[in-house]
Amino acid sequence: MGYNFTDIEKKWQARWKENNTYRVKEDESKEKFYVLNMFPYPSGAGLHVGHPLGYIASDIYARYKRLQGYNVLNPMGYDAYGLPAEQYAIKTGQHPAITTEQNIARYREQLDKIGFCFDWEREIRTCDADYYHWTQWAFIKMFNSYYDNDACCAKPIAELCEKLAAAGTAGINAACGKELELTAEQWNAMSEKEQQETLMNWRIAFLGETMVNWCPALGTVLANDEVVDGVSERGGFPVVQKKMKQWCLRVSAYAQRLLDGLNTIDWTDSLKETQRNWIGRSEGTEMEFYVKDSEKHFTIFTTRADTIFGVTFMVLAPESELVAELTTAEQSEAVKAYIERTKKRTERERMVDRSVTGVFTGSYAVNPITGENIPIWVSDYVLSGYGTGAIMAVPAHDSRDYAFAKHFGIEIRPLIEGCDVSEESFDAKEGTIINSPTAAFASCGLSLNGLSVVEAIAATKKYVSENNLGRIKVNYRLRDAIFSRQSYWGEPFPIYYKNGVPCPIPEECLPLQLPEVEKFLPTESGEPPLGHAKMWAWDEANRCIVDKTLIDEKNIFPLELNTMPGFAGSSAYYLRYMDPKNDKALVSEQADKYWQNVDLYVGGTEHATGHLIYSRFWNKFLFDLGYSVVEEPFKKLVNQGMIQGRSNFVYRIKDTNTFVSLNLSKEYDVTPLHVDVNIVKNDELDIEAFRAWRPEYNDAEFILEDGKYICGWAVEKMSKSMYNVVNPDTIVENFGADTLRLYEMFLGPLEQSKPWDTNGIDGCHRFLRKIWNICFDKEDNLVLTDEQPTREELKAIHRLIKKVSEDIPNFSYNTTVSAFMICANELSSLKCNKRSVMELFVIVLAPFAPHICEELWSLMGHTTSVCDAEWPKCNEEYLKEDSIKYTISFNGKARFTMDFAPEAAREEIEAAVLANEQSQKYLDGKSIKKIIVVPKKIVNIVIG
RNA sequence: GCGCCUGUGGCGAAAUUGGUAGACGCGCCAGACUUAGGAUCUGGUGUUUAGCGACGUGUAGGUUCGAGUCCUAUCAGGCGCACCA
């Protein structure tokens, strides 16, 4: 008999469900604690053993907090919209809703077996209309808002309209696409349609003509974080740049707050750093350059204003509107050809091939300080999306400008004392400025010679702004998020087009349900899949969806055909868990006030520049409007590492069906082949299972070492094709969920990526059996007694309580599991069978191994769940030692040990050590220079 | 190129934050009990040496009575950003 984990786990999982053990309600009498996992996308492959890692870690934390008396919210749901279900639908015609439903069922089944304390009553799915109602609602709020830079918050667009009507753009400092200057008269003279188009310049959710990452294979655009190395993150298809009209979110308006907010939250430094890089704040100067013999002028952005005297050419981005304006007749053919060429290149080609290219426009700019004439070039090394899409080039002090100047034979003018620019540019921001200005321009009124770079930048900035040549400017790398996707399986936009003007559906009419379509592909005319939907027009008067053949542009209008991207539904889901059934609001004020924000968020680093930026932005927006009480959604973030696969190999001798064991394989000409890790144990191949694995191996022959076939191994991505996928279900079947939970934590530090290796799991399983065997005899009779525990027993259990209480808040779960094992070994060798000791053990173990602990707890006679026990406090009294072993060293070398009473004074210890016989041997008549006594540890005697 | 992180037995890893390495687990070795089990228990297990001992935390220096931990240089691996002006 013994520890029957299968029955125990089934029994308690059923009982938890029946008793609603994990249901949570707001309870003002208790302090709240909100634990959250990044919810999964339910993929068709189901869970492998790596997925639950973070869930287990947060589950342990949630259970621990509950034992400490907190009211713990630990919800779970599904990020159900996504490309795989849609791709599958295109291939098979199966509706993505059905695929998704099936996958969710499978996920749930797998999750339930592991014994999580999720409150499933609060489950959400982003594809449920009850849920995306609030995604659409938030979008309308963003559509109806602008960002006031002075007040640093979002405000209703109606307020902006009033200001425009009263005084035009004067006095308005708002986040916008383009700086506009309008008088009130101009604004008021505009038609309704013109006004609406102009407002797009300020709306937080706006329709914008932008360069987008177009993925032809997927037939949709992608956000910057969805493009990796010039190909799509999902599928790895090529991505090209294309100008398209798209819904965008003005995330850039929040750049500074997203940056500042990082200082207020408890995330790892590396993740914060990643976000800082992504936001990419850069302080610099904008300067106006006039075109020679012309009224035309343009703006450039530079962080090195001090190098203004070293500018020997200007460069425009090929996409810049200025290119056409500034190209002279003689150069127009060459420029046109160049632009055609760059347009054809994909993002990937551009990244791989970094050869220097460019073309002269024929025009010259005038240096605003020296009056010098500078040729204007076009080159694709200047990006249209950053800064102003135009730069002043200083080849001596910028490596890219340097490469360009060398290639085209342009002057390189060094400005820093002692720098050598014959081979490469001097990019460092250090040194003393010279040649600024050179003799030819000595009378320009600005001299930087003798200043350091930092001083020179400041001096130039001052000069530029005082003389109205430009202004100080902060630039961000962070771009506005492109929010349209040409897909079917996503949230529909609550937008219809009235004579081309986008209008939101009234809030009361939400949710706008995703319509049925016949095909999930784009239409023949190139519209997104929603173009196939029949019932997809808005009846404005009756406020309902109608057949699109009825569109008359008077009462009935076409609806938006794009859908929202994956990050839409995941941006505010944490708020929805607080009040998931509310049909009046995203979250009630009362629930929001109680749960506030997420205290502990657990998930992978791969969302650093996607979800974790969008979600922070989205919640800051809701905070501005008063719908969320806390500005930052995730107080503490823990990133669990990735679980990689550990593949096994067999070695087949070429052109035979004979396999040779690892250490003998060098003697033969062999081909390594992946073998299913599930038929290998401790790298030893189960030969019979191997023969049965595949028909072609039925009659395989083996060359063994020591009677065994040893496999080779390697760490690779966990994937079907490498036969290294391990399912949690298999582990649960063989060892039980409690063992799986313990082992996943024991594997190594939570944040570290590590390969899954089933080899060590026996140790964790043995530990649980040991606990069981302490409590039961061979006939399964409980053998616990009510006797007083001995001092040794108390010491062992209180040491454990102390260790566990210290480790859990630091997520050092791997050492906690070790501590459990040590304590179990101690108790076992002390033959401890005291109920009071084992009760304490069971409580502290319960977060890690809830099933066995519930069973033991109930067998000990408790009628309530172990979840509602009280977390024990460590009694330091029991930890006191009778004596302390000191290591005695001479000149830092440990020689012997001596015991002293815990409160022994320094002098006492010194005297005793010096009087010791062995000391005499090491002292050997040498003089003592110093004696160092480290309390409770070491006495080091320095001699010489 | 810029920024961040990691290097410890055959393997996964510990190390109270500067206190005298390798806890715990796997594996391996030996033994016990067993009508054999992928069970349980006990002991051993960094290298070297017959032994005392010596040497050991990627490499080379340094600070210190004392360094896996701090400093300098260097090598290797990983991650993020990247024509960002």
CSV table of N, CA, C and O in Angstrom, one decimal, chain A residues 803-890:
chain,number,residue,atom,x,y,z
A,803,LYS,N,13.2,28.4,7.9
A,803,LYS,CA,13.8,28.4,6.5
A,803,LYS,C,12.7,28.7,5.5
A,803,LYS,O,12.8,29.5,4.6
A,804,VAL,N,11.6,28.0,5.6
A,804,VAL,CA,10.5,28.1,4.6
A,804,VAL,C,9.9,29.5,4.7
A,804,VAL,O,9.7,30.1,3.6
A,805,SER,N,9.7,30.0,5.8
A,805,SER,CA,9.2,31.4,6.0
A,805,SER,C,10.1,32.4,5.3
A,805,SER,O,9.6,33.5,4.9
A,806,GLU,N,11.4,32.2,5.4
A,806,GLU,CA,12.3,33.1,4.8
A,806,GLU,C,12.4,32.9,3.3
A,806,GLU,O,12.6,33.9,2.5
A,807,ASP,N,12.3,31.7,2.8
A,807,ASP,CA,12.6,31.4,1.4
A,807,ASP,C,11.4,31.7,0.5
A,807,ASP,O,11.6,32.2,-0.6
A,808,ILE,N,10.2,31.5,1.0
A,808,ILE,CA,9.1,31.7,0.0
A,808,ILE,C,9.0,33.1,-0.5
A,808,ILE,O,8.9,33.4,-1.7
A,809,PRO,N,9.1,34.2,0.4
A,809,PRO,CA,9.1,35.5,-0.1
A,809,PRO,C,10.2,35.8,-1.1
A,809,PRO,O,10.0,36.7,-1.9
A,810,ASN,N,11.3,35.1,-1.1
A,810,ASN,CA,12.3,35.3,-2.1
A,810,ASN,C,12.3,34.4,-3.3
A,810,ASN,O,13.2,34.4,-4.1
A,811,PHE,N,11.3,33.6,-3.3
A,811,PHE,CA,11.1,32.6,-4.4
A,811,PHE,C,12.3,31.6,-4.5
A,811,PHE,O,12.6,31.1,-5.6
A,812,SER,N,13.0,31.4,-3.4
A,812,SER,CA,14.1,30.4,-3.4
A,812,SER,C,13.5,29.1,-3.2
A,812,SER,O,13.8,28.4,-2.2
A,813,TYR,N,12.6,28.7,-4.0
A,813,TYR,CA,11.9,27.4,-3.8
A,813,TYR,C,12.7,26.2,-3.8
A,813,TYR,O,12.5,25.2,-3.2
A,814,ASN,N,13.8,26.2,-4.6
A,814,ASN,CA,14.6,25.1,-4.8
A,814,ASN,C,15.3,24.7,-3.4
A,814,ASN,O,15.4,23.6,-3.1
A,815,THR,N,15.7,25.7,-2.7
A,815,THR,CA,16.4,25.4,-1.4
A,815,THR,C,15.3,25.1,-0.4
A,815,THR,O,15.6,24.4,0.6
A,816,THR,N,14.1,25.6,-0.6
A,816,THR,CA,13.0,25.2,0.4
A,816,THR,C,12.8,23.7,0.3
A,816,THR,O,12.6,23.1,1.3
A,817,VAL,N,12.7,23.2,-0.9
A,817,VAL,CA,12.5,21.8,-1.1
A,817,VAL,C,13.6,21.0,-0.4
A,817,VAL,O,13.3,20.0,0.3
A,818,SER,N,14.8,21.5,-0.6
A,818,SER,CA,15.9,20.8,0.1
A,818,SER,C,15.7,20.8,1.6
A,818,SER,O,16.0,19.8,2.3
A,819,ALA,N,15.2,22.0,2.1
A,819,ALA,CA,15.0,22.1,3.6
A,819,ALA,C,14.0,21.0,4.0
A,819,ALA,O,14.1,20.4,5.1
A,820,PHE,N,12.9,20.9,3.2
A,820,PHE,CA,11.9,19.8,3.6
A,820,PHE,C,12.6,18.5,3.7
A,820,PHE,O,12.3,17.7,4.6
A,821,MET,N,13.4,18.2,2.7
A,821,MET,CA,14.1,16.9,2.7
A,821,MET,C,15.0,16.7,3.9
A,821,MET,O,15.0,15.6,4.5
A,822,ILE,N,15.7,17.7,4.2
A,822,ILE,CA,16.6,17.6,5.4
A,822,ILE,C,15.8,17.4,6.6
A,822,ILE,O,16.2,16.5,7.4
A,823,CYS,N,14.8,18.1,6.8
A,823,CYS,CA,14.0,18.0,8.0
A,823,CYS,C,13.3,16.6,8.1
A,823,CYS,O,13.3,15.9,9.1
A,824,ALA,N,12.9,16.1,6.9
A,824,ALA,CA,12.2,14.8,6.9
A,824,ALA,C,13.3,13.7,7.3
A,824,ALA,O,13.0,12.8,8.0
A,825,ASN,N,14.5,13.9,6.8
A,825,ASN,CA,15.6,12.9,7.1
A,825,ASN,C,15.8,12.9,8.6
A,825,ASN,O,16.0,11.9,9.2
A,826,GLU,N,15.9,14.2,9.2
A,826,GLU,CA,16.1,14.3,10.6
A,826,GLU,C,15.0,13.6,11.4
A,826,GLU,O,15.3,12.8,12.3
A,827,LEU,N,13.8,14.0,11.1
A,827,LEU,CA,12.7,13.4,11.8
A,827,LEU,C,12.6,11.9,11.7
A,827,LEU,O,12.3,11.2,12.6
A,828,SER,N,12.9,11.4,10.5
A,828,SER,CA,12.9,10.0,10.2
A,828,SER,C,14.0,9.3,11.1
A,828,SER,O,13.7,8.3,11.7
A,829,SER,N,15.2,9.9,11.1
A,829,SER,CA,16.2,9.2,11.9
A,829,SER,C,16.0,9.4,13.4
A,829,SER,O,16.5,8.5,14.2
A,830,LEU,N,15.2,10.4,13.8
A,830,LEU,CA,14.9,10.5,15.2
A,830,LEU,C,13.7,9.6,15.5
A,830,LEU,O,13.2,9.6,16.7
A,831,LYS,N,13.2,9.0,14.5
A,831,LYS,CA,11.9,8.2,14.7
A,831,LYS,C,10.8,9.0,15.3
A,831,LYS,O,10.1,8.5,16.2
A,832,CYS,N,10.7,10.2,14.8
A,832,CYS,CA,9.7,11.1,15.4
A,832,CYS,C,8.3,10.7,14.8
A,832,CYS,O,8.1,10.6,13.7
A,833,ASN,N,7.4,10.4,15.7
A,833,ASN,CA,6.0,10.2,15.3
A,833,ASN,C,5.0,11.0,16.1
A,833,ASN,O,4.0,10.6,16.5
A,834,LYS,N,5.5,12.2,16.5
A,834,LYS,CA,4.6,13.1,17.3
A,834,LYS,C,3.7,13.9,16.4
A,834,LYS,O,4.1,14.6,15.4
A,835,ARG,N,2.4,13.9,16.8
A,835,ARG,CA,1.4,14.5,16.0
A,835,ARG,C,1.7,16.0,15.9
A,835,ARG,O,1.6,16.6,14.8
A,836,SER,N,2.1,16.7,17.0
A,836,SER,CA,2.2,18.1,17.0
A,836,SER,C,3.3,18.5,16.0
A,836,SER,O,3.3,19.6,15.4
A,837,VAL,N,4.4,17.7,15.9
A,837,VAL,CA,5.5,18.0,15.0
A,837,VAL,C,5.0,17.9,13.5
A,837,VAL,O,5.2,18.7,12.7
A,838,MET,N,4.3,16.7,13.3
A,838,MET,CA,3.9,16.5,11.9
A,838,MET,C,2.8,17.4,11.4
A,838,MET,O,2.8,17.8,10.2
A,839,GLU,N,2.0,17.9,12.3
A,839,GLU,CA,1.0,18.9,12.0
A,839,GLU,C,1.7,20.2,11.4
A,839,GLU,O,1.3,20.7,10.4
A,840,LEU,N,2.8,20.6,12.1
A,840,LEU,CA,3.5,21.8,11.7
A,840,LEU,C,4.1,21.5,10.3
A,840,LEU,O,4.1,22.4,9.4
A,841,PHE,N,4.7,20.3,10.2
A,841,PHE,CA,5.3,20.0,8.9
A,841,PHE,C,4.3,20.0,7.8
A,841,PHE,O,4.6,20.6,6.7
A,842,VAL,N,3.1,19.5,8.0
A,842,VAL,CA,2.1,19.4,7.0
A,842,VAL,C,1.7,20.8,6.6
A,842,VAL,O,1.5,21.1,5.4
A,843,ILE,N,1.5,21.7,7.5
A,843,ILE,CA,1.1,23.1,7.2
A,843,ILE,C,2.1,23.8,6.3
A,843,ILE,O,1.8,24.3,5.2
A,844,VAL,N,3.4,23.7,6.6
A,844,VAL,CA,4.4,24.4,5.8
A,844,VAL,C,4.6,23.7,4.5
A,844,VAL,O,5.1,24.3,3.5
A,845,LEU,N,4.3,22.4,4.4
A,845,LEU,CA,4.5,21.7,3.2
A,845,LEU,C,3.3,21.9,2.2
A,845,LEU,O,3.4,21.8,1.0
A,846,ALA,N,2.2,22.3,2.8
A,846,ALA,CA,0.9,22.3,2.1
A,846,ALA,C,1.0,23.2,0.8
A,846,ALA,O,0.4,22.8,-0.2
A,847,PRO,N,1.7,24.3,0.8
A,847,PRO,CA,1.7,25.1,-0.5
A,847,PRO,C,2.4,24.4,-1.6
A,847,PRO,O,2.0,24.5,-2.8
A,848,PHE,N,3.3,23.5,-1.3
A,848,PHE,CA,4.1,22.8,-2.3
A,848,PHE,C,3.4,21.5,-2.7
A,848,PHE,O,3.3,21.2,-3.9
A,849,ALA,N,2.9,20.8,-1.7
A,849,ALA,CA,2.3,19.5,-2.0
A,849,ALA,C,0.9,19.4,-1.3
A,849,ALA,O,0.7,18.8,-0.3
A,850,PRO,N,-0.1,20.1,-1.9
A,850,PRO,CA,-1.3,20.3,-1.3
A,850,PRO,C,-2.1,19.0,-1.1
A,850,PRO,O,-2.8,18.9,0.0
A,851,HIS,N,-2.0,18.1,-2.0
A,851,HIS,CA,-2.9,16.9,-1.9
A,851,HIS,C,-2.5,16.0,-0.7
A,851,HIS,O,-3.4,15.7,0.1
A,852,ILE,N,-1.3,15.7,-0.7
A,852,ILE,CA,-0.9,14.8,0.4
A,852,ILE,C,-1.1,15.5,1.8
A,852,ILE,O,-1.4,14.8,2.8
A,853,CYS,N,-0.9,16.8,1.8
A,853,CYS,CA,-1.0,17.5,3.1
A,853,CYS,C,-2.5,17.5,3.5
A,853,CYS,O,-2.8,17.4,4.7
A,854,GLU,N,-3.4,17.7,2.5
A,854,GLU,CA,-4.8,17.7,2.9
A,854,GLU,C,-5.2,16.3,3.5
A,854,GLU,O,-5.9,16.2,4.5
A,855,GLU,N,-4.7,15.2,2.8
A,855,GLU,CA,-5.0,13.9,3.3
A,855,GLU,C,-4.5,13.7,4.7
A,855,GLU,O,-5.2,13.2,5.6
A,856,LEU,N,-3.2,14.1,4.9
A,856,LEU,CA,-2.6,13.9,6.3
A,856,LEU,C,-3.4,14.7,7.3
A,856,LEU,O,-3.7,14.3,8.4
A,857,TRP,N,-3.7,15.9,6.9
A,857,TRP,CA,-4.3,16.9,7.8
A,857,TRP,C,-5.7,16.3,8.2
A,857,TRP,O,-6.1,16.4,9.4
A,858,SER,N,-6.4,15.8,7.2
A,858,SER,CA,-7.7,15.2,7.6
A,858,SER,C,-7.6,14.0,8.4
A,858,SER,O,-8.4,13.7,9.3
A,859,LEU,N,-6.6,13.1,8.1
A,859,LEU,CA,-6.4,11.9,8.9
A,859,LEU,C,-6.0,12.2,10.3
A,859,LEU,O,-6.1,11.4,11.2
A,860,MET,N,-5.4,13.4,10.5
A,860,MET,CA,-5.0,13.8,11.8
A,860,MET,C,-6.2,14.3,12.6
A,860,MET,O,-6.1,14.7,13.8
A,861,GLY,N,-7.3,14.3,12.0
A,861,GLY,CA,-8.6,14.6,12.7
A,861,GLY,C,-9.1,16.0,12.4
A,861,GLY,O,-10.1,16.4,13.1
A,862,HIS,N,-8.6,16.7,11.5
A,862,HIS,CA,-9.1,18.1,11.2
A,862,HIS,C,-10.2,18.0,10.2
A,862,HIS,O,-10.2,17.2,9.3
A,863,THR,N,-11.2,18.8,10.5
A,863,THR,CA,-12.4,18.8,9.6
A,863,THR,C,-12.3,19.9,8.5
A,863,THR,O,-13.1,19.9,7.6
A,864,THR,N,-11.5,20.9,8.8
A,864,THR,CA,-11.3,22.0,7.8
A,864,THR,C,-10.1,21.7,6.9
A,864,THR,O,-9.3,20.9,7.2
A,865,SER,N,-10.1,22.4,5.8
A,865,SER,CA,-9.0,22.3,4.8
A,865,SER,C,-7.7,22.8,5.4
A,865,SER,O,-7.7,23.7,6.2
A,866,VAL,N,-6.6,22.2,5.0
A,866,VAL,CA,-5.3,22.6,5.5
A,866,VAL,C,-5.0,24.0,5.0
A,866,VAL,O,-4.2,24.8,5.5
A,867,CYS,N,-5.7,24.4,3.9
A,867,CYS,CA,-5.6,25.8,3.3
A,867,CYS,C,-5.9,26.8,4.4
A,867,CYS,O,-5.5,28.0,4.3
A,868,ASP,N,-6.8,26.5,5.3
A,868,ASP,CA,-7.3,27.4,6.3
A,868,ASP,C,-6.6,27.3,7.6
A,868,ASP,O,-7.0,27.9,8.6
A,869,ALA,N,-5.5,26.5,7.6
A,869,ALA,CA,-4.7,26.5,8.9
A,869,ALA,C,-4.0,27.8,9.1
A,869,ALA,O,-4.1,28.7,8.2
A,870,GLU,N,-3.3,27.9,10.2
A,870,GLU,CA,-2.6,29.1,10.5
A,870,GLU,C,-1.1,28.8,10.3
A,870,GLU,O,-0.6,27.8,10.8
A,871,TRP,N,-0.4,29.7,9.5
A,871,TRP,CA,1.0,29.6,9.3
A,871,TRP,C,1.7,29.6,10.6
A,871,TRP,O,1.6,30.6,11.3
A,872,PRO,N,2.6,28.6,10.9
A,872,PRO,CA,3.2,28.6,12.2
A,872,PRO,C,4.4,29.6,12.3
A,872,PRO,O,5.0,30.0,11.3
A,873,LYS,N,4.6,30.1,13.5
A,873,LYS,CA,5.8,31.0,13.7
A,873,LYS,C,6.9,30.2,14.3
A,873,LYS,O,6.7,29.2,15.1
A,874,CYS,N,8.1,30.5,13.9
A,874,CYS,CA,9.3,29.8,14.4
A,874,CYS,C,9.6,30.3,15.8
A,874,CYS,O,9.6,31.5,16.1
A,875,ASN,N,9.7,29.3,16.7
A,875,ASN,CA,10.1,29.7,18.1
A,875,ASN,C,11.6,29.6,18.2
A,875,ASN,O,12.2,28.5,18.2
A,876,GLU,N,12.3,30.8,18.3
A,876,GLU,CA,13.7,30.8,18.3
A,876,GLU,C,14.3,30.1,19.5
A,876,GLU,O,15.5,29.6,19.4
A,877,GLU,N,13.6,30.0,20.5
A,877,GLU,CA,14.0,29.3,21.7
A,877,GLU,C,14.6,27.9,21.4
A,877,GLU,O,15.6,27.5,21.9
A,878,TYR,N,13.9,27.2,20.5
A,878,TYR,CA,14.2,25.8,20.2
A,878,TYR,C,15.5,25.7,19.3
A,878,TYR,O,16.1,24.7,19.2
A,879,LEU,N,15.9,26.8,18.7
A,879,LEU,CA,17.0,26.8,17.8
A,879,LEU,C,18.3,27.1,18.5
A,879,LEU,O,19.4,26.9,17.9
A,880,LYS,N,18.2,27.5,19.8
A,880,LYS,CA,19.4,27.8,20.5
A,880,LYS,C,20.3,26.5,20.7
A,880,LYS,O,19.8,25.4,20.9
A,881,GLU,N,21.6,26.7,20.5
A,881,GLU,CA,22.5,25.6,20.6
A,881,GLU,C,23.1,25.5,22.0
A,881,GLU,O,23.2,26.5,22.7
A,882,ASP,N,23.4,24.3,22.5
A,882,ASP,CA,24.0,24.2,23.8
A,882,ASP,C,25.5,24.7,23.7
A,882,ASP,O,26.0,25.3,24.6
A,883,SER,N,26.1,24.3,22.6
A,883,SER,CA,27.5,24.8,22.4
A,883,SER,C,27.7,25.1,20.9
A,883,SER,O,26.9,24.6,20.1
A,884,ILE,N,28.7,25.9,20.6
A,884,ILE,CA,28.9,26.3,19.3
A,884,ILE,C,30.3,25.9,18.9
A,884,ILE,O,31.3,26.1,19.6
A,885,LYS,N,30.4,25.2,17.7
A,885,LYS,CA,31.7,24.8,17.2
A,885,LYS,C,32.4,25.9,16.5
A,885,LYS,O,31.9,26.4,15.5
A,886,TYR,N,33.6,26.3,17.1
A,886,TYR,CA,34.4,27.3,16.4
A,886,TYR,C,35.5,26.6,15.6
A,886,TYR,O,36.1,25.7,16.0
A,887,THR,N,35.7,27.2,14.4
A,887,THR,CA,36.9,26.7,13.6
A,887,THR,C,38.1,27.6,14.1
A,887,THR,O,38.0,28.8,14.0
A,888,ILE,N,39.1,26.9,14.4
A,888,ILE,CA,40.3,27.7,14.9
A,888,ILE,C,41.3,27.7,13.7
A,888,ILE,O,41.7,26.6,13.2
A,889,SER,N,41.7,28.8,13.2
A,889,SER,CA,42.6,28.9,12.1
A,889,SER,C,43.9,29.7,12.5
A,889,SER,O,43.8,30.6,13.4
A,890,PHE,N,44.9,29.4,11.8
A,890,PHE,CA,46.2,30.1,12.0
A,890,PHE,C,46.5,30.7,10.6
A,890,PHE,O,46.6,30.0,9.6
